[in-house]
Amino acid sequence: RGVRAVAEQEGLTICSVISGWFAFNEKDRYDAELAKAKRCVELTAAYGAPIMLLVPVGFYPENGPKPPPYRDVAYSWDPVTLAVSAVVKGDNAPYAEFIRRQNEATAAAVRAVRELIPLAAEKGVIIALENVGSRMWMKPDFHHALVRSFNSPWVKFYFDLGNSLNVGDPCEWI
């Protein structure tokens, strides 16, 4: 309450809250991560902010499988399940573990966001999925398909110019 009161007293608006990074794909931590995300939705509403940035992470290159170079990325995915079948044209065998881990992380993030939508709607908070530097969602068309898959006004895309530099040309994302 103090933060919101100070902001209002100073004539400031809290436009969004970054909720943090959530490892929904770590099965033994899923419930705790989901509870933490729900608490962040509640806190965002309490601060009077209409948007909560949600950063679901699966892995970073330093602790996970090596992603293909961005210039080579050419996703193929199922438009219903979002399961990725290829990340480059041609031989995807070198990226089999990357594909497996991305699919696990995406499925877990989708499950969590679907569970968050009712609370977000109740609290009037938009869940904004950020284009993270984890290289899970390396192309804008895939990231946009992910956001559209929720078919909800409570789930949007949060574009971070700095993060787009990690995965290609910002103009491609815009």
Tab-separated table of C-alpha atoms in Angstrom:
chain	number	residue	atom	x	y	z
A	1	ARG	CA	0.000	0.000	0.000
A	2	GLY	CA	2.806	2.377	0.754
A	3	VAL	CA	4.226	2.297	-2.755
A	4	ARG	CA	0.873	3.001	-4.364
A	5	ALA	CA	0.131	5.818	-1.902
A	6	VAL	CA	3.488	7.469	-2.529
A	7	ALA	CA	3.034	7.167	-6.294
A	8	GLU	CA	-0.452	8.671	-6.130
A	9	GLN	CA	0.727	11.442	-3.797
A	10	GLU	CA	3.446	12.347	-6.308
A	11	GLY	CA	1.028	12.184	-9.238
A	12	LEU	CA	2.726	9.110	-10.667
A	13	THR	CA	1.116	6.099	-12.274
A	14	ILE	CA	2.548	2.624	-11.852
A	15	CYS	CA	2.127	1.367	-15.402
A	16	SER	CA	3.419	-2.171	-14.961
A	17	VAL	CA	5.104	-4.504	-12.540
A	18	ILE	CA	7.758	-7.031	-13.482
A	19	SER	CA	6.818	-10.097	-11.549
A	20	GLY	CA	10.044	-11.978	-12.004
A	21	TRP	CA	11.178	-15.116	-13.719
A	22	PHE	CA	9.232	-18.331	-13.279
A	23	ALA	CA	10.547	-21.827	-13.891
A	24	PHE	CA	7.158	-23.435	-14.462
A	25	ASN	CA	8.872	-26.281	-16.308
A	26	GLU	CA	10.624	-27.520	-13.177
A	27	LYS	CA	8.016	-30.102	-12.205
A	28	ASP	CA	8.959	-30.236	-8.519
A	29	ARG	CA	8.597	-26.438	-8.277
A	30	TYR	CA	5.519	-25.898	-10.474
A	31	ASP	CA	3.027	-25.418	-7.627
A	32	ALA	CA	5.317	-23.023	-5.763
A	33	GLU	CA	6.083	-21.063	-8.931
A	34	LEU	CA	2.372	-20.835	-9.779
A	35	ALA	CA	1.558	-19.651	-6.247
A	36	LYS	CA	4.291	-17.011	-6.549
A	37	ALA	CA	2.861	-15.871	-9.911
A	38	LYS	CA	-0.649	-15.642	-8.436
A	39	ARG	CA	0.696	-13.513	-5.600
A	40	CYS	CA	2.341	-11.258	-8.178
A	41	VAL	CA	-1.007	-10.775	-9.957
A	42	GLU	CA	-2.533	-9.755	-6.613
A	43	LEU	CA	0.333	-7.369	-5.830
A	44	THR	CA	0.161	-5.818	-9.289
A	45	ALA	CA	-3.517	-5.063	-8.709
A	46	ALA	CA	-2.747	-3.705	-5.238
A	47	TYR	CA	-0.179	-1.317	-6.735
A	48	GLY	CA	-2.862	-0.133	-9.146
A	49	ALA	CA	-0.896	-1.288	-12.169
A	50	PRO	CA	-2.842	-2.712	-15.096
A	51	ILE	CA	0.007	-4.875	-16.456
A	52	MET	CA	2.197	-7.596	-14.974
A	53	LEU	CA	5.229	-8.685	-16.959
A	54	LEU	CA	5.571	-12.444	-16.746
A	55	VAL	CA	8.833	-14.040	-17.779
A	56	PRO	CA	8.514	-17.818	-18.003
A	57	VAL	CA	11.956	-19.308	-18.416
A	58	GLY	CA	12.938	-22.769	-19.430
A	59	PHE	CA	16.674	-22.584	-19.674
A	60	TYR	CA	19.470	-20.261	-20.557
A	61	PRO	CA	22.166	-21.283	-23.020
A	62	GLU	CA	24.746	-21.524	-20.245
A	63	ASN	CA	22.739	-24.176	-18.352
A	64	GLY	CA	20.846	-25.832	-21.150
A	65	PRO	CA	21.151	-27.186	-24.641
A	66	LYS	CA	22.817	-24.996	-27.197
A	67	PRO	CA	20.319	-23.160	-29.398
A	68	PRO	CA	20.965	-22.720	-33.088
A	69	PRO	CA	22.491	-19.429	-34.204
A	70	TYR	CA	19.693	-16.922	-34.564
A	71	ARG	CA	20.385	-16.362	-38.247
A	72	ASP	CA	19.687	-20.082	-38.856
A	73	VAL	CA	16.454	-20.303	-36.842
A	74	ALA	CA	13.446	-21.405	-38.876
A	75	TYR	CA	10.746	-22.705	-36.548
A	76	SER	CA	8.212	-25.315	-37.557
A	77	TRP	CA	5.475	-25.863	-34.991
A	78	ASP	CA	2.001	-27.209	-34.517
A	79	PRO	CA	-0.378	-24.224	-34.464
A	80	VAL	CA	-2.666	-25.905	-31.916
A	81	THR	CA	-0.208	-27.391	-29.418
A	82	LEU	CA	2.704	-25.039	-30.187
A	83	ALA	CA	4.982	-28.091	-30.143
A	84	VAL	CA	8.100	-27.292	-32.126
A	85	SER	CA	9.234	-29.970	-34.563
A	86	ALA	CA	12.176	-28.118	-36.085
A	87	VAL	CA	14.257	-25.054	-35.299
A	88	VAL	CA	16.373	-24.976	-38.457
A	89	LYS	CA	15.905	-26.020	-42.046
A	90	GLY	CA	17.523	-29.348	-42.707
A	91	ASP	CA	19.041	-31.561	-40.021
A	92	ASN	CA	17.592	-30.871	-36.563
A	93	ALA	CA	19.372	-33.762	-34.821
A	94	PRO	CA	21.964	-31.440	-33.217
A	95	TYR	CA	19.087	-29.483	-31.674
A	96	ALA	CA	16.937	-32.390	-30.466
A	97	GLU	CA	17.561	-31.591	-26.787
A	98	PHE	CA	16.928	-27.881	-27.368
A	99	ILE	CA	13.623	-28.717	-29.076
A	100	ARG	CA	12.617	-31.110	-26.289
A	101	ARG	CA	13.411	-28.578	-23.571
A	102	GLN	CA	11.685	-25.739	-25.431
A	103	ASN	CA	8.548	-27.854	-25.845
A	104	GLU	CA	8.523	-28.761	-22.145
A	105	ALA	CA	9.033	-25.136	-21.114
A	106	THR	CA	6.381	-23.857	-23.512
A	107	ALA	CA	3.804	-26.443	-22.390
A	108	ALA	CA	4.472	-25.615	-18.730
A	109	ALA	CA	4.240	-21.857	-19.374
A	110	VAL	CA	0.981	-22.281	-21.289
A	111	ARG	CA	-0.463	-24.381	-18.469
A	112	ALA	CA	0.532	-21.793	-15.859
A	113	VAL	CA	-0.779	-18.805	-17.803
A	114	ARG	CA	-4.087	-20.594	-18.400
A	115	GLU	CA	-4.326	-21.108	-14.638
A	116	LEU	CA	-3.520	-17.421	-14.024
A	117	ILE	CA	-6.080	-15.974	-16.459
A	118	PRO	CA	-9.134	-16.228	-14.139
A	119	LEU	CA	-7.305	-14.395	-11.348
A	120	ALA	CA	-5.937	-11.811	-13.773
A	121	ALA	CA	-9.464	-11.179	-15.090
A	122	GLU	CA	-10.837	-10.895	-11.554
A	123	LYS	CA	-8.116	-8.410	-10.573
A	124	GLY	CA	-8.128	-6.529	-13.881
A	125	VAL	CA	-4.461	-7.283	-14.575
A	126	ILE	CA	-3.079	-8.032	-18.017
A	127	ILE	CA	-0.435	-10.759	-18.112
A	128	ALA	CA	2.227	-9.544	-20.517
A	129	LEU	CA	4.550	-12.261	-21.789
A	130	GLU	CA	7.946	-10.796	-22.425
A	131	ASN	CA	10.317	-11.739	-25.237
A	132	VAL	CA	12.954	-13.074	-22.928
A	133	GLY	CA	16.637	-13.575	-23.470
A	134	SER	CA	16.363	-17.268	-22.549
A	135	ARG	CA	16.071	-18.041	-26.247
A	136	MET	CA	12.985	-20.148	-25.712
A	137	TRP	CA	10.885	-18.187	-28.167
A	138	MET	CA	13.412	-16.918	-30.674
A	139	LYS	CA	11.196	-15.673	-33.475
A	140	PRO	CA	8.403	-13.113	-33.301
A	141	ASP	CA	5.966	-15.223	-35.296
A	142	PHE	CA	6.244	-18.043	-32.757
A	143	HIS	CA	5.988	-15.664	-29.796
A	144	HIS	CA	2.910	-14.052	-31.320
A	145	ALA	CA	1.349	-17.479	-31.948
A	146	LEU	CA	1.965	-18.277	-28.287
A	147	VAL	CA	0.205	-15.121	-27.107
A	148	ARG	CA	-2.685	-15.586	-29.558
A	149	SER	CA	-3.131	-19.202	-28.396
A	150	PHE	CA	-4.672	-17.961	-25.147
A	151	ASN	CA	-7.441	-16.135	-26.990
A	152	SER	CA	-7.774	-13.873	-23.969
A	153	PRO	CA	-7.787	-10.122	-23.526
A	154	TRP	CA	-5.845	-10.768	-20.307
A	155	VAL	CA	-2.750	-12.112	-22.085
A	156	LYS	CA	-0.675	-9.794	-24.243
A	157	PHE	CA	2.828	-9.460	-25.615
A	158	TYR	CA	5.396	-7.250	-23.876
A	159	PHE	CA	8.102	-6.179	-26.271
A	160	ASP	CA	11.495	-5.500	-24.743
A	161	LEU	CA	13.791	-3.906	-27.300
A	162	GLY	CA	16.893	-4.895	-25.348
A	163	ASN	CA	15.869	-8.535	-25.233
A	164	SER	CA	15.134	-8.569	-28.941
A	165	LEU	CA	18.790	-7.717	-29.551
A	166	ASN	CA	19.655	-11.135	-28.102
A	167	VAL	CA	17.530	-12.897	-30.680
A	168	GLY	CA	17.877	-10.948	-33.883
A	169	ASP	CA	16.875	-7.726	-35.494
A	170	PRO	CA	14.517	-5.519	-33.428
A	171	CYS	CA	12.826	-4.405	-36.652
A	172	GLU	CA	11.771	-8.001	-37.266
A	173	TRP	CA	10.091	-8.069	-33.862
A	174	ILE	CA	8.404	-4.708	-34.334
